[in-house]
Amino acid sequence: MSIIVEKVSKTYGKQFALRDVSFSIEPNEIVGFIGPNGAGKSTMMKIICGYLPPSEGTVKVNGIDVSEAPLKVRETIGYLPENNPLYHEMYVREYLEFVSGMLKIPNRETRITEIIKQTGLEAEKHKKIAALSKGYKQRVGIAQALIHNPSVVILDEPTTGLDPNQILEIRNLISETGKGKTIMLSTHIMQEVEAICSRIIVINKGEIVANDKAGNLKVQTQGSFVTISVEFNAQVDIEKLNKIKGVVKAVNVKGSNYLLQSNVDNDIRPDVFQFAVESNLTVLALQKMEQSLEEVFRELTKK
Ligand code: ADP
Ligand code: MG
């Protein structure tokens, strides 16, 4: 395992930020850490990176206990903090030289040139960080996190505050530069995790409320009914639709479009087709209505 979090709790004075949190992340996984503001995402990430001690519990990164050897852990971990704190008065290349000096990176100049290329900063490397757009500042933050070629990368809300084009660019950059690495990224945007993560850990009010693949989360939260959307070539008597085997409720949406509800473990689509054939109707469209990840998120974090 790359990251093992075991029964971690954290209080700031009287304020509970994390309560009995446990999860693990395997090598080369890209995991989305998602939850509303104040859920405890940044706190958990700071603890994993050894910047904040847990009140209780243990965290291991690549087998090393973070509380016992925080500096050793930081050698194998790349961290992009929330709000990406950078030295705005420094030039891009100068800043990366400063960071790599602190990390005692071998073959420093070659490595800096390499990471500048990888993160698309070639044209900006002689600019002051203050002069960069938010998307490019974020690239510098990612370059800083990856410069020592860590096997584990923790990115705290890497796309928050960016415009839609920048979001796409940063997502692609994370996917490309993250190959062969373990990545944990936090966000409060659901599409983000659907786009790049293989697994989602949902946190709400300091507690883990879900930990699964996106597809499985949809199944878990959709409840006991599924809805089928069907369009025939002509209008149908709603009573006849209600009589199709397995249909719990039929509704006419508009024209010859209908929604048919059934129990979740019952796929009624073959019976709907059969009904159409027997009634001399043509099925123009037939689709299972998937719950969106937004709905999943709201469902899991509504308490
Ligand atoms: P998230 O990153 O999911 O928005 P945080 O980890 O920043 O959540 O915060 C979790 C909870 O801990 C919030 O209620 C927040 O107000 C509180 N908190 C975070 N940092 C501190 C701090 N330094 N002192 C007191 N409370 C804090
Ligand atoms: Mg945060």
mmCIF file of C-alpha atoms and ligand atoms in Angstrom:
data_model
loop_
_atom_site.group_PDB
_atom_site.id
_atom_site.type_symbol
_atom_site.label_atom_id
_atom_site.label_comp_id
_atom_site.label_asym_id
_atom_site.label_seq_id
_atom_site.Cartn_x
_atom_site.Cartn_y
_atom_site.Cartn_z
ATOM 1 C CA MET A 1 0.000 0.000 0.000
ATOM 2 C CA SER A 2 1.170 3.541 -0.754
ATOM 3 C CA ILE A 3 -0.968 5.238 1.875
ATOM 4 C CA ILE A 4 -2.538 3.659 4.929
ATOM 5 C CA VAL A 5 -4.671 5.837 7.191
ATOM 6 C CA GLU A 6 -5.808 4.099 10.354
ATOM 7 C CA LYS A 7 -8.369 5.457 12.815
ATOM 8 C CA VAL A 8 -7.202 9.045 12.447
ATOM 9 C CA SER A 9 -8.967 11.737 14.442
ATOM 10 C CA LYS A 10 -8.062 15.408 14.615
ATOM 11 C CA THR A 11 -9.367 18.188 16.808
ATOM 12 C CA TYR A 12 -8.423 21.850 16.643
ATOM 13 C CA GLY A 13 -9.093 22.843 20.252
ATOM 14 C CA LYS A 14 -12.723 21.876 20.660
ATOM 15 C CA GLN A 15 -13.394 21.784 16.920
ATOM 16 C CA PHE A 16 -13.567 18.228 15.522
ATOM 17 C CA ALA A 17 -12.069 18.102 12.017
ATOM 18 C CA LEU A 18 -11.634 14.316 11.538
ATOM 19 C CA ARG A 19 -13.313 11.460 13.347
ATOM 20 C CA ASP A 20 -11.972 7.894 13.193
ATOM 21 C CA VAL A 21 -10.922 8.065 9.538
ATOM 22 C CA SER A 22 -9.494 4.920 7.902
ATOM 23 C CA PHE A 23 -8.705 4.170 4.256
ATOM 24 C CA SER A 24 -5.844 2.969 2.113
ATOM 25 C CA ILE A 25 -4.565 3.748 -1.368
ATOM 26 C CA GLU A 26 -2.667 1.267 -3.512
ATOM 27 C CA PRO A 27 0.382 2.093 -5.637
ATOM 28 C CA ASN A 28 -0.465 3.852 -8.930
ATOM 29 C CA GLU A 29 -4.071 4.526 -7.968
ATOM 30 C CA ILE A 30 -5.590 7.940 -8.710
ATOM 31 C CA VAL A 31 -8.060 8.593 -5.930
ATOM 32 C CA GLY A 32 -10.457 11.507 -5.618
ATOM 33 C CA PHE A 33 -11.010 12.860 -2.118
ATOM 34 C CA ILE A 34 -14.261 14.697 -2.227
ATOM 35 C CA GLY A 35 -16.425 16.520 0.248
ATOM 36 C CA PRO A 36 -18.085 19.866 0.895
ATOM 37 C CA ASN A 37 -16.119 22.817 2.290
ATOM 38 C CA GLY A 38 -15.083 22.209 5.875
ATOM 39 C CA ALA A 39 -15.390 18.419 5.551
ATOM 40 C CA GLY A 40 -11.779 17.840 6.626
ATOM 41 C CA LYS A 41 -10.029 17.262 3.286
ATOM 42 C CA SER A 42 -7.143 19.694 3.796
ATOM 43 C CA THR A 43 -6.653 18.555 7.374
ATOM 44 C CA MET A 44 -6.374 14.917 6.250
ATOM 45 C CA MET A 45 -3.914 15.828 3.493
ATOM 46 C CA LYS A 46 -1.698 17.871 5.806
ATOM 47 C CA ILE A 47 -1.587 14.914 8.192
ATOM 48 C CA ILE A 48 -0.620 12.508 5.379
ATOM 49 C CA CYS A 49 2.198 14.843 4.329
ATOM 50 C CA GLY A 50 3.509 15.140 7.873
ATOM 51 C CA TYR A 51 2.744 18.859 8.243
ATOM 52 C CA LEU A 52 0.164 18.332 10.979
ATOM 53 C CA PRO A 53 0.140 15.636 13.666
ATOM 54 C CA PRO A 54 -3.065 13.619 14.107
ATOM 55 C CA SER A 55 -4.748 13.762 17.529
ATOM 56 C CA GLU A 56 -5.209 9.993 17.288
ATOM 57 C CA GLY A 57 -4.432 7.208 14.842
ATOM 58 C CA THR A 58 -1.587 6.466 12.452
ATOM 59 C CA VAL A 59 -0.663 7.237 8.851
ATOM 60 C CA LYS A 60 1.866 5.284 6.835
ATOM 61 C CA VAL A 61 3.247 6.410 3.485
ATOM 62 C CA ASN A 62 5.243 3.786 1.588
ATOM 63 C CA GLY A 63 5.482 1.840 4.824
ATOM 64 C CA ILE A 64 6.911 4.771 6.836
ATOM 65 C CA ASP A 65 5.014 6.047 9.868
ATOM 66 C CA VAL A 66 4.480 9.766 9.278
ATOM 67 C CA SER A 67 4.514 10.677 12.992
ATOM 68 C CA GLU A 68 7.819 8.849 13.501
ATOM 69 C CA ALA A 69 9.659 10.140 10.422
ATOM 70 C CA PRO A 70 7.878 13.137 8.830
ATOM 71 C CA LEU A 71 11.001 14.317 6.998
ATOM 72 C CA LYS A 72 11.635 10.907 5.475
ATOM 73 C CA VAL A 73 8.021 10.764 4.293
ATOM 74 C CA ARG A 74 8.314 14.185 2.679
ATOM 75 C CA GLU A 75 11.124 12.851 0.489
ATOM 76 C CA THR A 76 8.728 10.377 -1.138
ATOM 77 C CA ILE A 77 5.691 12.641 -1.263
ATOM 78 C CA GLY A 78 4.808 15.586 -3.493
ATOM 79 C CA TYR A 79 2.329 18.073 -2.051
ATOM 80 C CA LEU A 80 0.377 20.877 -3.651
ATOM 81 C CA PRO A 81 -1.248 22.732 -0.746
ATOM 82 C CA GLU A 82 -4.640 24.394 -0.969
ATOM 83 C CA ASN A 83 -4.411 27.927 -2.441
ATOM 84 C CA ASN A 84 -0.947 27.050 -3.829
ATOM 85 C CA PRO A 85 1.323 29.300 -1.757
ATOM 86 C CA LEU A 86 4.175 30.521 -4.004
ATOM 87 C CA TYR A 87 6.838 33.199 -3.738
ATOM 88 C CA HIS A 88 5.343 35.741 -6.109
ATOM 89 C CA GLU A 89 8.490 37.876 -6.276
ATOM 90 C CA MET A 90 10.571 34.964 -7.623
ATOM 91 C CA TYR A 91 11.012 33.997 -11.255
ATOM 92 C CA VAL A 92 9.656 30.577 -12.273
ATOM 93 C CA ARG A 93 13.017 28.902 -12.832
ATOM 94 C CA GLU A 94 14.534 30.658 -9.821
ATOM 95 C CA TYR A 95 11.707 29.350 -7.614
ATOM 96 C CA LEU A 96 12.181 25.782 -8.858
ATOM 97 C CA GLU A 97 15.923 26.104 -8.202
ATOM 98 C CA PHE A 98 15.149 27.277 -4.678
ATOM 99 C CA VAL A 99 12.799 24.325 -4.072
ATOM 100 C CA SER A 100 15.198 21.755 -5.502
ATOM 101 C CA GLY A 101 17.995 23.194 -3.365
ATOM 102 C CA MET A 102 15.917 22.623 -0.240
ATOM 103 C CA LEU A 103 15.135 19.080 -1.371
ATOM 104 C CA LYS A 104 18.812 18.409 -2.210
ATOM 105 C CA ILE A 105 17.958 17.063 -5.647
ATOM 106 C CA PRO A 106 20.854 15.535 -7.603
ATOM 107 C CA ASN A 107 21.554 16.783 -11.167
ATOM 108 C CA ARG A 108 19.524 19.822 -10.281
ATOM 109 C CA GLU A 109 19.735 21.854 -13.516
ATOM 110 C CA THR A 110 18.847 18.894 -15.749
ATOM 111 C CA ARG A 111 15.905 17.980 -13.548
ATOM 112 C CA ILE A 112 14.575 21.549 -13.475
ATOM 113 C CA THR A 113 14.754 21.793 -17.271
ATOM 114 C CA GLU A 114 12.916 18.471 -17.488
ATOM 115 C CA ILE A 115 10.098 19.427 -15.107
ATOM 116 C CA ILE A 116 9.652 22.842 -16.776
ATOM 117 C CA LYS A 117 9.114 21.022 -20.052
ATOM 118 C CA GLN A 118 6.769 18.424 -18.537
ATOM 119 C CA THR A 119 4.547 21.015 -16.903
ATOM 120 C CA GLY A 120 4.403 23.266 -19.977
ATOM 121 C CA LEU A 121 6.284 26.176 -18.398
ATOM 122 C CA GLU A 122 8.896 26.569 -21.147
ATOM 123 C CA ALA A 123 7.616 29.961 -22.324
ATOM 124 C CA GLU A 124 7.083 31.268 -18.791
ATOM 125 C CA LYS A 125 10.269 30.164 -17.078
ATOM 126 C CA HIS A 126 11.842 33.644 -17.024
ATOM 127 C CA LYS A 127 8.683 35.387 -15.845
ATOM 128 C CA LYS A 128 7.952 36.488 -12.324
ATOM 129 C CA ILE A 129 5.433 34.167 -10.660
ATOM 130 C CA ALA A 130 3.287 37.222 -9.829
ATOM 131 C CA ALA A 131 2.895 37.873 -13.575
ATOM 132 C CA LEU A 132 1.501 34.414 -14.394
ATOM 133 C CA SER A 133 -2.168 33.564 -14.921
ATOM 134 C CA LYS A 134 -3.814 31.393 -12.298
ATOM 135 C CA GLY A 135 -3.537 28.313 -14.521
ATOM 136 C CA TYR A 136 0.202 28.831 -14.977
ATOM 137 C CA LYS A 137 0.706 29.497 -11.266
ATOM 138 C CA GLN A 138 -0.946 26.134 -10.730
ATOM 139 C CA ARG A 139 1.519 24.549 -13.161
ATOM 140 C CA VAL A 140 4.364 25.978 -11.082
ATOM 141 C CA GLY A 141 2.734 24.468 -7.984
ATOM 142 C CA ILE A 142 2.531 21.090 -9.706
ATOM 143 C CA ALA A 143 6.138 21.369 -10.918
ATOM 144 C CA GLN A 144 7.185 22.077 -7.317
ATOM 145 C CA ALA A 145 5.245 19.012 -6.122
ATOM 146 C CA LEU A 146 6.816 16.702 -8.727
ATOM 147 C CA ILE A 147 10.373 17.993 -8.927
ATOM 148 C CA HIS A 148 11.892 15.330 -6.672
ATOM 149 C CA ASN A 149 10.036 12.611 -8.598
ATOM 150 C CA PRO A 150 7.940 11.447 -5.627
ATOM 151 C CA SER A 151 6.007 8.177 -5.856
ATOM 152 C CA VAL A 152 3.043 9.641 -3.954
ATOM 153 C CA VAL A 153 1.434 12.957 -4.903
ATOM 154 C CA ILE A 154 -1.122 14.824 -2.802
ATOM 155 C CA LEU A 155 -2.973 17.631 -4.590
ATOM 156 C CA ASP A 156 -5.330 19.786 -2.514
ATOM 157 C CA GLU A 157 -8.013 21.272 -4.789
ATOM 158 C CA PRO A 158 -5.691 21.642 -7.798
ATOM 159 C CA THR A 159 -8.356 23.133 -10.081
ATOM 160 C CA THR A 160 -10.347 25.344 -7.729
ATOM 161 C CA GLY A 161 -10.594 28.915 -9.012
ATOM 162 C CA LEU A 162 -9.513 28.109 -12.585
ATOM 163 C CA ASP A 163 -11.558 28.822 -15.705
ATOM 164 C CA PRO A 164 -12.972 25.872 -17.700
ATOM 165 C CA ASN A 165 -10.069 25.783 -20.193
ATOM 166 C CA GLN A 166 -7.487 25.906 -17.435
ATOM 167 C CA ILE A 167 -9.343 23.183 -15.530
ATOM 168 C CA LEU A 168 -9.085 20.897 -18.552
ATOM 169 C CA GLU A 169 -5.385 21.691 -19.027
ATOM 170 C CA ILE A 170 -4.529 21.049 -15.389
ATOM 171 C CA ARG A 171 -6.550 17.807 -15.386
ATOM 172 C CA ASN A 172 -4.630 16.596 -18.436
ATOM 173 C CA LEU A 173 -1.362 17.619 -16.839
ATOM 174 C CA ILE A 174 -2.227 15.625 -13.707
ATOM 175 C CA SER A 175 -3.166 12.554 -15.759
ATOM 176 C CA GLU A 176 0.024 12.751 -17.865
ATOM 177 C CA THR A 177 2.586 13.609 -15.213
ATOM 178 C CA GLY A 178 0.912 11.280 -12.720
ATOM 179 C CA LYS A 179 1.513 8.113 -14.734
ATOM 180 C CA GLY A 180 3.179 5.505 -12.544
ATOM 181 C CA LYS A 181 2.482 7.511 -9.391
ATOM 182 C CA THR A 182 -0.019 7.253 -6.577
ATOM 183 C CA ILE A 183 -2.209 10.336 -6.614
ATOM 184 C CA MET A 184 -4.724 11.617 -4.119
ATOM 185 C CA LEU A 185 -6.510 14.784 -5.149
ATOM 186 C CA SER A 186 -9.196 16.668 -3.310
ATOM 187 C CA THR A 187 -11.996 18.581 -4.901
ATOM 188 C CA HIS A 188 -15.567 19.629 -4.305
ATOM 189 C CA ILE A 189 -16.361 19.212 -8.016
ATOM 190 C CA MET A 190 -17.845 15.845 -8.876
ATOM 191 C CA GLN A 191 -17.023 15.843 -12.619
ATOM 192 C CA GLU A 192 -13.407 16.208 -11.666
ATOM 193 C CA VAL A 193 -13.205 12.807 -10.043
ATOM 194 C CA GLU A 194 -15.305 11.197 -12.734
ATOM 195 C CA ALA A 195 -12.844 12.505 -15.327
ATOM 196 C CA ILE A 196 -9.556 11.304 -13.838
ATOM 197 C CA CYS A 197 -9.993 9.146 -10.740
ATOM 198 C CA SER A 198 -10.335 5.388 -10.505
ATOM 199 C CA ARG A 199 -11.822 5.565 -7.029
ATOM 200 C CA ILE A 200 -13.635 8.090 -4.882
ATOM 201 C CA ILE A 201 -13.427 8.613 -1.145
ATOM 202 C CA VAL A 202 -16.223 10.858 0.098
ATOM 203 C CA ILE A 203 -15.795 12.718 3.369
ATOM 204 C CA ASN A 204 -18.506 14.644 5.175
ATOM 205 C CA LYS A 205 -18.184 16.408 8.533
ATOM 206 C CA GLY A 206 -14.909 14.664 9.286
ATOM 207 C CA GLU A 207 -16.152 11.141 8.551
ATOM 208 C CA ILE A 208 -15.733 8.874 5.526
ATOM 209 C CA VAL A 209 -19.191 8.250 4.070
ATOM 210 C CA ALA A 210 -18.225 6.349 0.909
ATOM 211 C CA ASN A 211 -15.167 4.722 -0.639
ATOM 212 C CA ASP A 212 -15.701 3.060 -4.008
ATOM 213 C CA LYS A 213 -15.542 3.293 -7.795
ATOM 214 C CA ALA A 214 -17.761 6.033 -9.269
ATOM 215 C CA GLY A 215 -20.047 3.469 -10.916
ATOM 216 C CA ASN A 216 -20.547 1.553 -7.676
ATOM 217 C CA LEU A 217 -21.363 4.733 -5.777
ATOM 218 C CA LYS A 218 -24.164 5.404 -8.214
ATOM 219 C CA VAL A 219 -25.630 1.975 -7.557
ATOM 220 C CA GLN A 220 -25.216 2.357 -3.807
ATOM 221 C CA THR A 221 -27.154 5.616 -3.604
ATOM 222 C CA GLN A 222 -29.811 5.220 -6.248
ATOM 223 C CA GLY A 223 -32.268 3.575 -3.838
ATOM 224 C CA SER A 224 -34.647 0.760 -4.641
ATOM 225 C CA PHE A 225 -36.033 1.999 -7.971
ATOM 226 C CA VAL A 226 -34.623 2.516 -11.439
ATOM 227 C CA THR A 227 -36.199 4.583 -14.170
ATOM 228 C CA ILE A 228 -36.275 3.731 -17.853
ATOM 229 C CA SER A 229 -36.877 6.438 -20.423
ATOM 230 C CA VAL A 230 -38.679 5.178 -23.516
ATOM 231 C CA GLU A 231 -39.891 6.818 -26.713
ATOM 232 C CA PHE A 232 -42.372 5.067 -29.017
ATOM 233 C CA ASN A 233 -43.405 6.130 -32.508
ATOM 234 C CA ALA A 234 -46.897 6.872 -31.232
ATOM 235 C CA GLN A 235 -48.721 7.688 -28.013
ATOM 236 C CA VAL A 236 -49.690 4.802 -25.766
ATOM 237 C CA ASP A 237 -52.452 4.412 -23.199
ATOM 238 C CA ILE A 238 -50.702 4.896 -19.851
ATOM 239 C CA GLU A 239 -52.802 2.079 -18.352
ATOM 240 C CA LYS A 240 -51.312 -0.368 -20.840
ATOM 241 C CA LEU A 241 -47.799 0.705 -19.865
ATOM 242 C CA ASN A 242 -48.645 0.229 -16.200
ATOM 243 C CA LYS A 243 -49.599 -3.361 -16.999
ATOM 244 C CA ILE A 244 -46.173 -4.293 -18.458
ATOM 245 C CA LYS A 245 -44.572 -6.909 -16.237
ATOM 246 C CA GLY A 246 -42.319 -5.261 -13.618
ATOM 247 C CA VAL A 247 -43.475 -1.682 -14.164
ATOM 248 C CA VAL A 248 -44.223 0.008 -10.843
ATOM 249 C CA LYS A 249 -45.239 3.346 -12.319
ATOM 250 C CA ALA A 250 -45.525 4.828 -15.811
ATOM 251 C CA VAL A 251 -45.543 8.559 -16.545
ATOM 252 C CA ASN A 252 -46.051 10.426 -19.820
ATOM 253 C CA VAL A 253 -43.298 13.049 -20.104
ATOM 254 C CA LYS A 254 -44.348 14.608 -23.406
ATOM 255 C CA GLY A 255 -45.675 13.356 -26.719
ATOM 256 C CA SER A 256 -44.776 9.695 -26.999
ATOM 257 C CA ASN A 257 -41.990 9.864 -24.373
ATOM 258 C CA TYR A 258 -42.540 7.918 -21.173
ATOM 259 C CA LEU A 259 -40.723 7.195 -17.922
ATOM 260 C CA LEU A 260 -41.179 3.701 -16.505
ATOM 261 C CA GLN A 261 -40.153 2.924 -12.961
ATOM 262 C CA SER A 262 -39.260 -0.569 -11.756
ATOM 263 C CA ASN A 263 -37.533 -2.250 -8.829
ATOM 264 C CA VAL A 264 -33.771 -1.905 -8.976
ATOM 265 C CA ASP A 265 -33.116 -5.656 -9.363
ATOM 266 C CA ASN A 266 -35.595 -5.980 -12.215
ATOM 267 C CA ASP A 267 -34.550 -5.069 -15.775
ATOM 268 C CA ILE A 268 -37.833 -4.372 -17.551
ATOM 269 C CA ARG A 269 -36.316 -3.430 -20.919
ATOM 270 C CA PRO A 270 -36.945 -6.815 -22.614
ATOM 271 C CA ASP A 271 -40.600 -6.699 -21.512
ATOM 272 C CA VAL A 272 -40.950 -3.158 -22.841
ATOM 273 C CA PHE A 273 -39.636 -4.328 -26.207
ATOM 274 C CA GLN A 274 -41.985 -7.309 -26.171
ATOM 275 C CA PHE A 275 -44.894 -4.970 -25.359
ATOM 276 C CA ALA A 276 -43.962 -2.737 -28.295
ATOM 277 C CA VAL A 277 -43.847 -5.672 -30.713
ATOM 278 C CA GLU A 278 -47.196 -7.019 -29.540
ATOM 279 C CA SER A 279 -48.779 -3.544 -29.748
ATOM 280 C CA ASN A 280 -47.386 -2.854 -33.217
ATOM 281 C CA LEU A 281 -45.259 0.021 -31.907
ATOM 282 C CA THR A 282 -41.694 0.966 -32.739
ATOM 283 C CA VAL A 283 -39.254 1.776 -29.946
ATOM 284 C CA LEU A 284 -37.344 4.911 -30.988
ATOM 285 C CA ALA A 285 -35.289 5.200 -27.797
ATOM 286 C CA LEU A 286 -34.873 3.171 -24.640
ATOM 287 C CA GLN A 287 -32.488 4.220 -21.910
ATOM 288 C CA LYS A 288 -31.779 3.517 -18.279
ATOM 289 C CA MET A 289 -31.652 6.819 -16.389
ATOM 290 C CA GLU A 290 -28.306 6.973 -14.579
ATOM 291 C CA GLN A 291 -28.021 8.957 -11.435
ATOM 292 C CA SER A 292 -25.523 11.750 -11.940
ATOM 293 C CA LEU A 293 -22.499 11.962 -9.672
ATOM 294 C CA GLU A 294 -23.824 15.327 -8.497
ATOM 295 C CA GLU A 295 -26.899 13.571 -7.150
ATOM 296 C CA VAL A 296 -24.713 10.887 -5.586
ATOM 297 C CA PHE A 297 -22.657 13.587 -3.874
ATOM 298 C CA ARG A 298 -25.730 15.389 -2.534
ATOM 299 C CA GLU A 299 -27.202 12.106 -1.336
ATOM 300 C CA LEU A 300 -24.033 11.139 0.548
ATOM 301 C CA THR A 301 -23.386 14.526 2.158
ATOM 302 C CA LYS A 302 -26.870 15.801 2.906
ATOM 303 C CA LYS A 303 -27.022 14.986 6.633
HETATM 304 P P1 ADP B 1 -11.848 21.153 3.856
HETATM 305 O O1 ADP B 1 -10.463 21.171 3.339
HETATM 306 O O2 ADP B 1 -12.606 19.906 3.520
HETATM 307 O O3 ADP B 1 -12.622 22.366 3.440
HETATM 308 P P2 ADP B 1 -10.598 21.570 6.438
HETATM 309 O O4 ADP B 1 -9.748 20.388 6.702
HETATM 310 O O5 ADP B 1 -9.932 22.802 5.994
HETATM 311 O O6 ADP B 1 -11.789 21.157 5.458
HETATM 312 O O7 ADP B 1 -11.394 21.898 7.760
HETATM 313 C C1 ADP B 1 -12.089 20.946 8.537
HETATM 314 C C2 ADP B 1 -12.690 21.592 9.774
HETATM 315 O O8 ADP B 1 -11.640 21.996 10.647
HETATM 316 C C3 ADP B 1 -13.500 22.851 9.477
HETATM 317 O O9 ADP B 1 -14.583 22.889 10.364
HETATM 318 C C4 ADP B 1 -12.526 23.964 9.738
HETATM 319 O O10 ADP B 1 -13.200 25.131 10.132
HETATM 320 C C5 ADP B 1 -11.689 23.395 10.872
HETATM 321 N N1 ADP B 1 -10.309 23.918 10.853
HETATM 322 C C6 ADP B 1 -9.408 23.776 9.847
HETATM 323 N N2 ADP B 1 -8.216 24.342 10.164
HETATM 324 C C7 ADP B 1 -8.370 24.832 11.419
HETATM 325 C C8 ADP B 1 -7.509 25.532 12.329
HETATM 326 N N3 ADP B 1 -6.253 25.808 12.011
HETATM 327 N N4 ADP B 1 -8.030 25.884 13.525
HETATM 328 C C9 ADP B 1 -9.301 25.612 13.860
HETATM 329 N N5 ADP B 1 -10.160 24.949 13.064
HETATM 330 C C10 ADP B 1 -9.720 24.567 11.866
HETATM 331 MG MG MG B 2 -9.581 22.432 2.028
#
